[in-house]
CSV table of C-alpha atoms in Angstrom, one decimal:
chain,number,residue,atom,x,y,z
A,3,MET,CA,85.9,174.8,-114.5
A,4,SER,CA,83.0,173.2,-116.1
A,5,ASN,CA,79.2,173.8,-115.1
A,6,LEU,CA,77.0,170.8,-114.0
A,7,VAL,CA,74.1,170.7,-116.4
A,8,VAL,CA,70.9,169.0,-114.9
A,9,ASN,CA,68.7,167.5,-117.5
A,10,ARG,CA,65.3,168.9,-116.7
A,11,THR,CA,62.8,166.2,-117.4
A,12,PRO,CA,59.0,166.1,-116.4
A,13,GLU,CA,59.9,163.3,-113.8
A,14,VAL,CA,62.6,165.8,-112.2
A,15,ILE,CA,60.1,168.7,-111.9
A,16,ALA,CA,57.2,166.5,-110.5
A,17,ALA,CA,59.6,165.2,-107.9
A,18,GLU,CA,60.6,168.9,-107.0
A,19,ILE,CA,56.9,169.8,-107.0
A,20,ASN,CA,56.1,166.9,-104.7
A,21,SER,CA,59.0,167.7,-102.3
A,22,ILE,CA,57.7,171.3,-102.0
A,23,LYS,CA,54.1,169.9,-101.3
A,24,GLU,CA,55.4,167.6,-98.5
A,25,GLN,CA,57.3,170.5,-96.9
A,26,THR,CA,54.2,172.8,-97.3
A,27,ARG,CA,52.0,169.8,-95.8
A,28,LYS,CA,54.4,169.7,-92.7
A,29,VAL,CA,54.6,173.5,-92.4
A,30,VAL,CA,50.9,174.2,-92.4
A,31,LEU,CA,50.1,171.5,-89.9
A,32,TYR,CA,53.0,172.7,-87.8
A,33,ASN,CA,52.0,176.3,-88.0
A,34,SER,CA,48.4,175.5,-87.4
A,35,ILE,CA,49.3,173.8,-84.1
A,36,GLU,CA,51.5,176.8,-83.0
A,37,ILE,CA,48.6,179.2,-83.9
A,38,GLY,CA,46.3,177.1,-81.9
A,39,ARG,CA,48.7,177.2,-79.1
A,40,LYS,CA,48.8,181.1,-79.0
A,41,LEU,CA,45.0,181.4,-79.4
A,42,VAL,CA,44.6,179.3,-76.3
A,43,GLU,CA,47.0,181.6,-74.4
A,44,ALA,CA,45.2,184.7,-75.8
A,45,LYS,CA,41.8,183.4,-74.8
A,46,GLU,CA,42.8,183.1,-71.2
A,47,LEU,CA,44.0,187.1,-71.3
A,48,VAL,CA,41.2,188.5,-73.3
A,49,PRO,CA,38.3,189.9,-71.2
A,50,HIS,CA,35.3,187.9,-71.1
A,51,GLY,CA,32.7,188.6,-73.7
A,52,GLU,CA,35.3,190.1,-76.0
A,53,TRP,CA,36.9,187.1,-77.5
A,54,GLY,CA,34.7,187.2,-80.9
A,55,ASN,CA,35.5,191.0,-81.5
A,56,TRP,CA,39.2,190.3,-80.5
A,57,LEU,CA,39.4,187.4,-83.1
A,58,GLU,CA,37.9,189.5,-85.8
A,59,GLU,CA,39.8,192.6,-85.3
A,60,ALA,CA,43.2,191.2,-84.0
A,61,VAL,CA,43.8,188.2,-86.2
A,62,ASP,CA,40.9,188.1,-88.9
A,63,TYR,CA,39.6,184.8,-87.7
A,64,SER,CA,36.0,183.8,-87.0
A,65,LYS,CA,35.1,181.9,-83.9
A,66,SER,CA,34.8,178.6,-85.8
A,67,THR,CA,38.2,178.8,-87.4
A,68,ALA,CA,39.7,179.8,-84.2
A,69,ASN,CA,38.1,176.7,-82.5
A,70,ASN,CA,39.3,174.4,-85.0
A,71,LEU,CA,43.0,175.9,-84.7
A,72,MET,CA,42.7,175.5,-80.9
A,73,LYS,CA,41.4,171.9,-81.2
A,74,ILE,CA,44.4,171.2,-83.5
A,75,PHE,CA,46.7,172.2,-80.9
A,76,GLU,CA,45.0,170.4,-78.1
A,77,GLU,CA,44.5,167.2,-80.1
A,78,TYR,CA,47.8,167.0,-82.0
A,79,GLY,CA,50.2,169.5,-80.4
A,80,SER,CA,52.9,168.4,-77.9
A,81,ASP,CA,52.9,169.9,-74.4
A,82,GLN,CA,56.5,170.8,-74.6
A,83,ILE,CA,57.7,172.8,-77.5
A,84,THR,CA,61.4,171.8,-78.7
A,85,LEU,CA,63.5,172.8,-81.5
A,86,LEU,CA,64.4,169.3,-82.7
A,87,ASP,CA,61.1,168.1,-83.9
A,88,ASP,CA,57.8,169.3,-85.4
A,89,ASN,CA,56.1,169.4,-81.9
A,90,LEU,CA,53.5,166.8,-82.7
A,91,LYS,CA,52.1,164.4,-79.9
A,92,SER,CA,52.6,161.3,-82.3
A,93,GLN,CA,54.6,160.9,-85.6
A,94,ALA,CA,51.6,159.0,-86.9
A,95,PHE,CA,50.1,162.3,-87.7
A,96,GLY,CA,53.2,164.0,-89.4
A,97,ASN,CA,51.8,163.4,-92.8
A,98,LEU,CA,48.5,164.9,-92.2
A,99,ASN,CA,47.5,168.3,-94.0
A,100,TYR,CA,45.2,170.7,-92.2
A,101,SER,CA,42.0,169.5,-93.6
A,102,GLN,CA,42.5,165.9,-92.9
A,103,ALA,CA,43.5,166.9,-89.3
A,104,VAL,CA,40.4,168.7,-88.9
A,105,LEU,CA,38.2,165.9,-90.2
A,106,LEU,CA,39.9,163.5,-87.9
A,107,LEU,CA,38.8,165.6,-84.9
A,108,GLY,CA,35.4,163.7,-85.4
A,109,LEU,CA,37.0,160.7,-84.1
A,110,PRO,CA,37.7,159.9,-80.2
A,111,SER,CA,41.4,160.7,-79.4
A,112,ASP,CA,41.9,156.9,-78.4
A,113,ASP,CA,40.6,155.8,-82.1
A,114,ARG,CA,42.5,158.5,-84.0
A,115,GLU,CA,46.0,157.5,-84.0
A,116,LYS,CA,44.9,153.9,-84.6
A,117,PHE,CA,42.9,154.8,-87.7
A,118,VAL,CA,45.6,156.8,-89.2
A,119,GLU,CA,48.1,154.0,-88.7
A,120,GLU,CA,45.7,151.3,-90.1
A,121,ASN,CA,44.7,153.6,-93.2
A,122,LYS,CA,46.7,155.3,-95.7
A,123,VAL,CA,45.1,158.7,-94.7
A,124,ASP,CA,47.8,161.0,-96.3
A,125,GLU,CA,46.9,159.5,-99.7
A,126,MET,CA,43.1,159.9,-99.2
A,127,SER,CA,41.1,162.7,-100.6
A,128,THR,CA,38.9,164.8,-98.3
A,129,ARG,CA,35.9,163.1,-99.6
A,130,GLU,CA,37.3,159.8,-99.1
A,131,LEU,CA,38.5,160.4,-95.7
A,132,LYS,CA,35.1,161.8,-94.5
A,133,LYS,CA,33.5,158.6,-95.8
A,134,ALA,CA,36.0,156.4,-94.2
A,135,ILE,CA,35.4,158.2,-90.9
A,136,ASP,CA,31.7,158.1,-91.2
A,137,ASP,CA,31.8,154.4,-91.8
A,138,LEU,CA,34.0,153.7,-88.8
A,139,LYS,CA,31.4,156.0,-86.7
A,140,LYS,CA,28.5,153.9,-87.9
A,141,ALA,CA,30.3,150.5,-87.2
A,142,ASN,CA,31.2,151.9,-83.7
A,143,LYS,CA,27.7,152.8,-83.2
A,144,GLU,CA,26.2,149.7,-84.3
A,145,LYS,CA,28.8,147.6,-82.0
A,146,ASP,CA,27.7,149.9,-79.1
A,147,ASN,CA,23.9,149.4,-79.8
A,148,ALA,CA,24.6,145.6,-80.0
A,149,LEU,CA,26.7,145.6,-76.7
A,150,LYS,CA,23.8,147.7,-75.3
A,151,GLU,CA,21.1,145.3,-76.4
A,152,ARG,CA,23.3,142.3,-75.1
A,153,ASP,CA,23.4,144.0,-71.7
A,154,GLU,CA,19.7,144.6,-71.7
A,155,ALA,CA,19.0,141.0,-72.7
A,156,ILE,CA,21.3,139.6,-69.7
A,157,GLU,CA,19.5,141.9,-67.4
A,158,LYS,CA,16.3,140.8,-68.4
A,159,LEU,CA,17.4,137.2,-68.2
A,160,SER,CA,19.0,137.8,-64.7
A,161,ALA,CA,15.5,139.4,-63.8
A,162,LEU,CA,13.8,136.2,-65.0
A,163,GLU,CA,16.3,134.1,-63.0
A,164,GLU,CA,15.7,136.2,-59.8
A,165,SER,CA,12.0,135.8,-60.3
A,166,ASN,CA,12.3,132.0,-60.7
A,167,ARG,CA,14.5,131.8,-57.6
A,168,ILE,CA,11.9,133.8,-55.7
A,169,LEU,CA,9.1,131.7,-56.8
A,170,GLU,CA,11.1,128.4,-56.1
A,171,GLU,CA,12.0,129.5,-52.7
A,172,THR,CA,8.4,130.5,-52.0
A,173,PHE,CA,7.2,127.1,-53.2
A,174,ASN,CA,9.6,125.2,-51.1
A,175,GLU,CA,9.0,127.4,-48.0
A,176,GLY,CA,5.4,126.6,-48.4
A,177,ALA,CA,6.0,123.0,-49.0
A,178,GLU,CA,8.1,122.9,-45.7
A,179,GLU,CA,5.5,124.8,-43.6
A,180,ARG,CA,2.8,122.3,-45.0
A,181,ASN,CA,5.1,119.3,-43.9
A,182,SER,CA,5.4,121.1,-40.4
A,183,LEU,CA,1.8,121.6,-39.9
A,184,GLU,CA,1.2,118.0,-40.7
A,185,GLU,CA,3.7,116.6,-38.4
A,186,LYS,CA,2.0,118.9,-35.9
A,187,VAL,CA,-1.5,117.5,-36.6
A,188,LYS,CA,-0.1,114.1,-36.1
A,189,GLU,CA,1.2,114.9,-32.8
A,190,LEU,CA,-2.0,116.6,-31.8
A,191,GLU,CA,-3.9,113.7,-32.8
A,192,LYS,CA,-1.5,111.4,-30.8
A,193,GLU,CA,-2.0,113.5,-27.6
A,194,ILE,CA,-5.8,113.7,-27.9
A,195,GLU,CA,-5.7,109.8,-28.0
A,196,GLU,CA,-3.7,109.6,-25.0
A,197,VAL,CA,-5.7,111.9,-23.0
A,198,LYS,CA,-8.9,110.0,-24.1
A,199,SER,CA,-7.4,106.4,-23.2
A,200,SER,CA,-5.9,107.9,-19.8
A,201,LYS,CA,-7.2,106.1,-16.6
A,202,PRO,CA,-7.4,108.1,-13.4
A,203,VAL,CA,-5.5,106.3,-10.6
A,204,GLU,CA,-7.5,105.3,-7.6
A,205,THR,CA,-6.4,107.7,-4.7
A,206,VAL,CA,-8.3,108.9,-1.6
A,207,ASN,CA,-9.9,112.3,-1.6
A,208,VAL,CA,-9.8,112.8,-5.3
A,209,ASP,CA,-12.2,115.4,-7.1
A,210,TRP,CA,-13.3,113.3,-10.0
A,211,GLU,CA,-15.4,116.2,-11.5
A,212,GLU,CA,-12.5,118.5,-11.3
A,213,ILE,CA,-10.2,116.2,-13.1
A,214,THR,CA,-12.9,115.3,-15.9
A,215,ALA,CA,-13.0,119.0,-16.4
A,216,GLU,CA,-9.3,119.6,-17.0
A,217,VAL,CA,-9.0,116.4,-19.0
A,218,GLN,CA,-12.0,117.8,-21.2
A,219,GLU,CA,-10.4,121.2,-21.4
A,220,LYS,CA,-7.1,119.9,-22.5
A,221,MET,CA,-8.6,117.7,-25.2
A,222,ASP,CA,-10.8,120.7,-26.4
A,223,GLN,CA,-7.6,122.7,-26.6
A,224,LEU,CA,-5.7,120.1,-28.5
A,225,ILE,CA,-8.7,119.7,-30.8
A,226,GLU,CA,-8.8,123.4,-31.4
A,227,GLU,CA,-5.0,123.4,-32.2
A,228,LYS,CA,-5.4,120.4,-34.5
A,229,GLU,CA,-8.3,122.2,-36.4
A,230,ALA,CA,-6.3,125.2,-36.8
A,231,ALA,CA,-3.3,123.5,-38.2
A,232,GLU,CA,-5.6,121.5,-40.7
A,233,ARG,CA,-7.0,124.9,-41.8
A,234,LYS,CA,-3.7,126.3,-42.3
A,235,ILE,CA,-2.6,123.3,-44.5
A,236,LYS,CA,-5.9,123.9,-46.7
A,237,GLU,CA,-4.8,127.4,-47.1
A,238,LEU,CA,-1.4,126.4,-48.2
A,239,GLU,CA,-2.7,123.9,-50.5
A,240,SER,CA,-5.1,126.3,-52.1
A,241,LYS,CA,-2.2,128.6,-52.7
A,242,GLN,CA,0.0,126.3,-53.9
A,243,ASN,CA,-2.7,124.7,-56.4
A,244,ASN,CA,-2.1,123.0,-59.9
A,245,SER,CA,-1.8,126.4,-61.6
A,246,SER,CA,1.3,127.4,-59.6
A,247,VAL,CA,3.2,124.4,-60.1
A,248,LYS,CA,2.3,124.5,-63.9
A,249,PHE,CA,3.5,128.0,-63.8
A,250,LYS,CA,6.7,127.0,-62.2
A,251,ILE,CA,7.4,124.4,-64.7
A,252,TYR,CA,6.7,126.6,-67.8
A,253,PHE,CA,8.8,129.5,-66.3
A,254,GLU,CA,11.7,127.2,-66.0
A,255,GLU,CA,11.2,125.9,-69.6
A,256,ALA,CA,11.0,129.7,-70.9
A,257,GLY,CA,14.2,130.6,-69.0
A,258,ARG,CA,16.1,127.6,-70.5
A,259,SER,CA,14.7,128.4,-74.1
A,260,TYR,CA,15.7,132.1,-73.6
A,261,GLN,CA,19.4,131.1,-72.8
A,262,LYS,CA,19.5,128.8,-75.8
A,263,LEU,CA,18.3,131.6,-78.0
A,264,LEU,CA,20.8,134.1,-76.8
A,265,GLU,CA,23.4,131.3,-77.6
A,266,GLU,CA,22.1,130.8,-81.1
A,267,LEU,CA,22.1,134.5,-81.8
A,268,ALA,CA,25.8,134.6,-80.9
A,269,SER,CA,26.4,132.0,-83.1
A,270,VAL,CA,24.9,133.7,-86.0
A,271,LYS,CA,26.8,136.9,-85.3
A,272,GLU,CA,29.9,135.1,-85.8
A,273,ILE,CA,28.9,133.7,-89.4
A,274,ASP,CA,26.6,136.5,-90.6
A,275,GLU,CA,26.5,140.0,-89.3
A,276,VAL,CA,23.4,141.2,-91.5
A,277,GLU,CA,21.4,137.9,-90.4
A,278,TYR,CA,22.6,138.8,-87.0
A,279,ILE,CA,21.3,142.3,-86.8
A,280,LYS,CA,17.9,140.9,-88.3
A,281,TYR,CA,17.4,138.2,-85.8
A,282,ARG,CA,18.5,140.5,-82.9
A,283,LYS,CA,15.9,143.0,-83.8
A,284,ALA,CA,13.4,140.5,-84.1
A,285,THR,CA,14.1,139.0,-80.8
A,286,GLU,CA,14.1,142.6,-79.2
A,287,LYS,CA,10.5,143.0,-80.7
A,288,PHE,CA,9.3,139.7,-79.2
A,289,LEU,CA,10.8,140.5,-75.9
A,290,ASN,CA,9.2,143.9,-75.7
A,291,LYS,CA,5.9,142.4,-76.8
A,292,MET,CA,6.0,139.8,-74.1
A,293,LEU,CA,6.8,142.5,-71.5
A,294,GLU,CA,4.0,144.6,-72.7
A,295,ARG,CA,1.6,141.6,-72.1
A,296,VAL,CA,3.1,141.0,-68.6
A,297,LEU,CA,2.8,144.5,-67.6
A,298,ASP,CA,-0.8,145.0,-68.9
């Protein structure tokens, strides 16, 4: 019986080493998950205030190491232990080593799996992975800030539109009241003329002095109402002077210009992100300056 001779070449040895590395990677992550699972269980049983001492004396772990292991279990470990797989929540994490898994804890759980799937994380060094995570965090923060500033700008625009609506309603209400008073003045003038031109009917036993007094009293009352209405008209006209009309016009123009500014800002964002950030900051500074002057 002949013995099978394997030709030991550097390539064969490298393949064996890489196979061991892959097995070790999986075993380390799997064991880290299971240690974390047991630490979570133990923490529920150890008396309050003794957790740090228990870690140091029983398993030779610091609190930070224990926290990382428990977090590894909570974020990567499956809720149910089976004998048929590696007990990971997602197979996307199957090629991670312990250091990569810890670094990825810095991302929200909703973003983590997508990040691992879209990037060759298992081929990254610790430094490369850290930089990629930091870049993603920075991009997300800038996006959140942009959305926040957009919402604030929309809120300010809504406030301007509401102020414009109130101003317009006030202006229209004043105009309606003025028109109503002018109509009332015309009616009062007509009544006064009717009273003046009315001729008493010649009848027997009529007290002409009493009738004359009643007519005069009616005229005085009508004249007083007419004068009061005219005074009210003058008051409204003084409130709705030329400055108010100009303010309304300029206010509407400002609202339209601001809306166009937001639309152009959105167009710049689609073309050049750097220019967008610059113009957005300039717009924010301009609006804050305007608000300060209004509140002074």
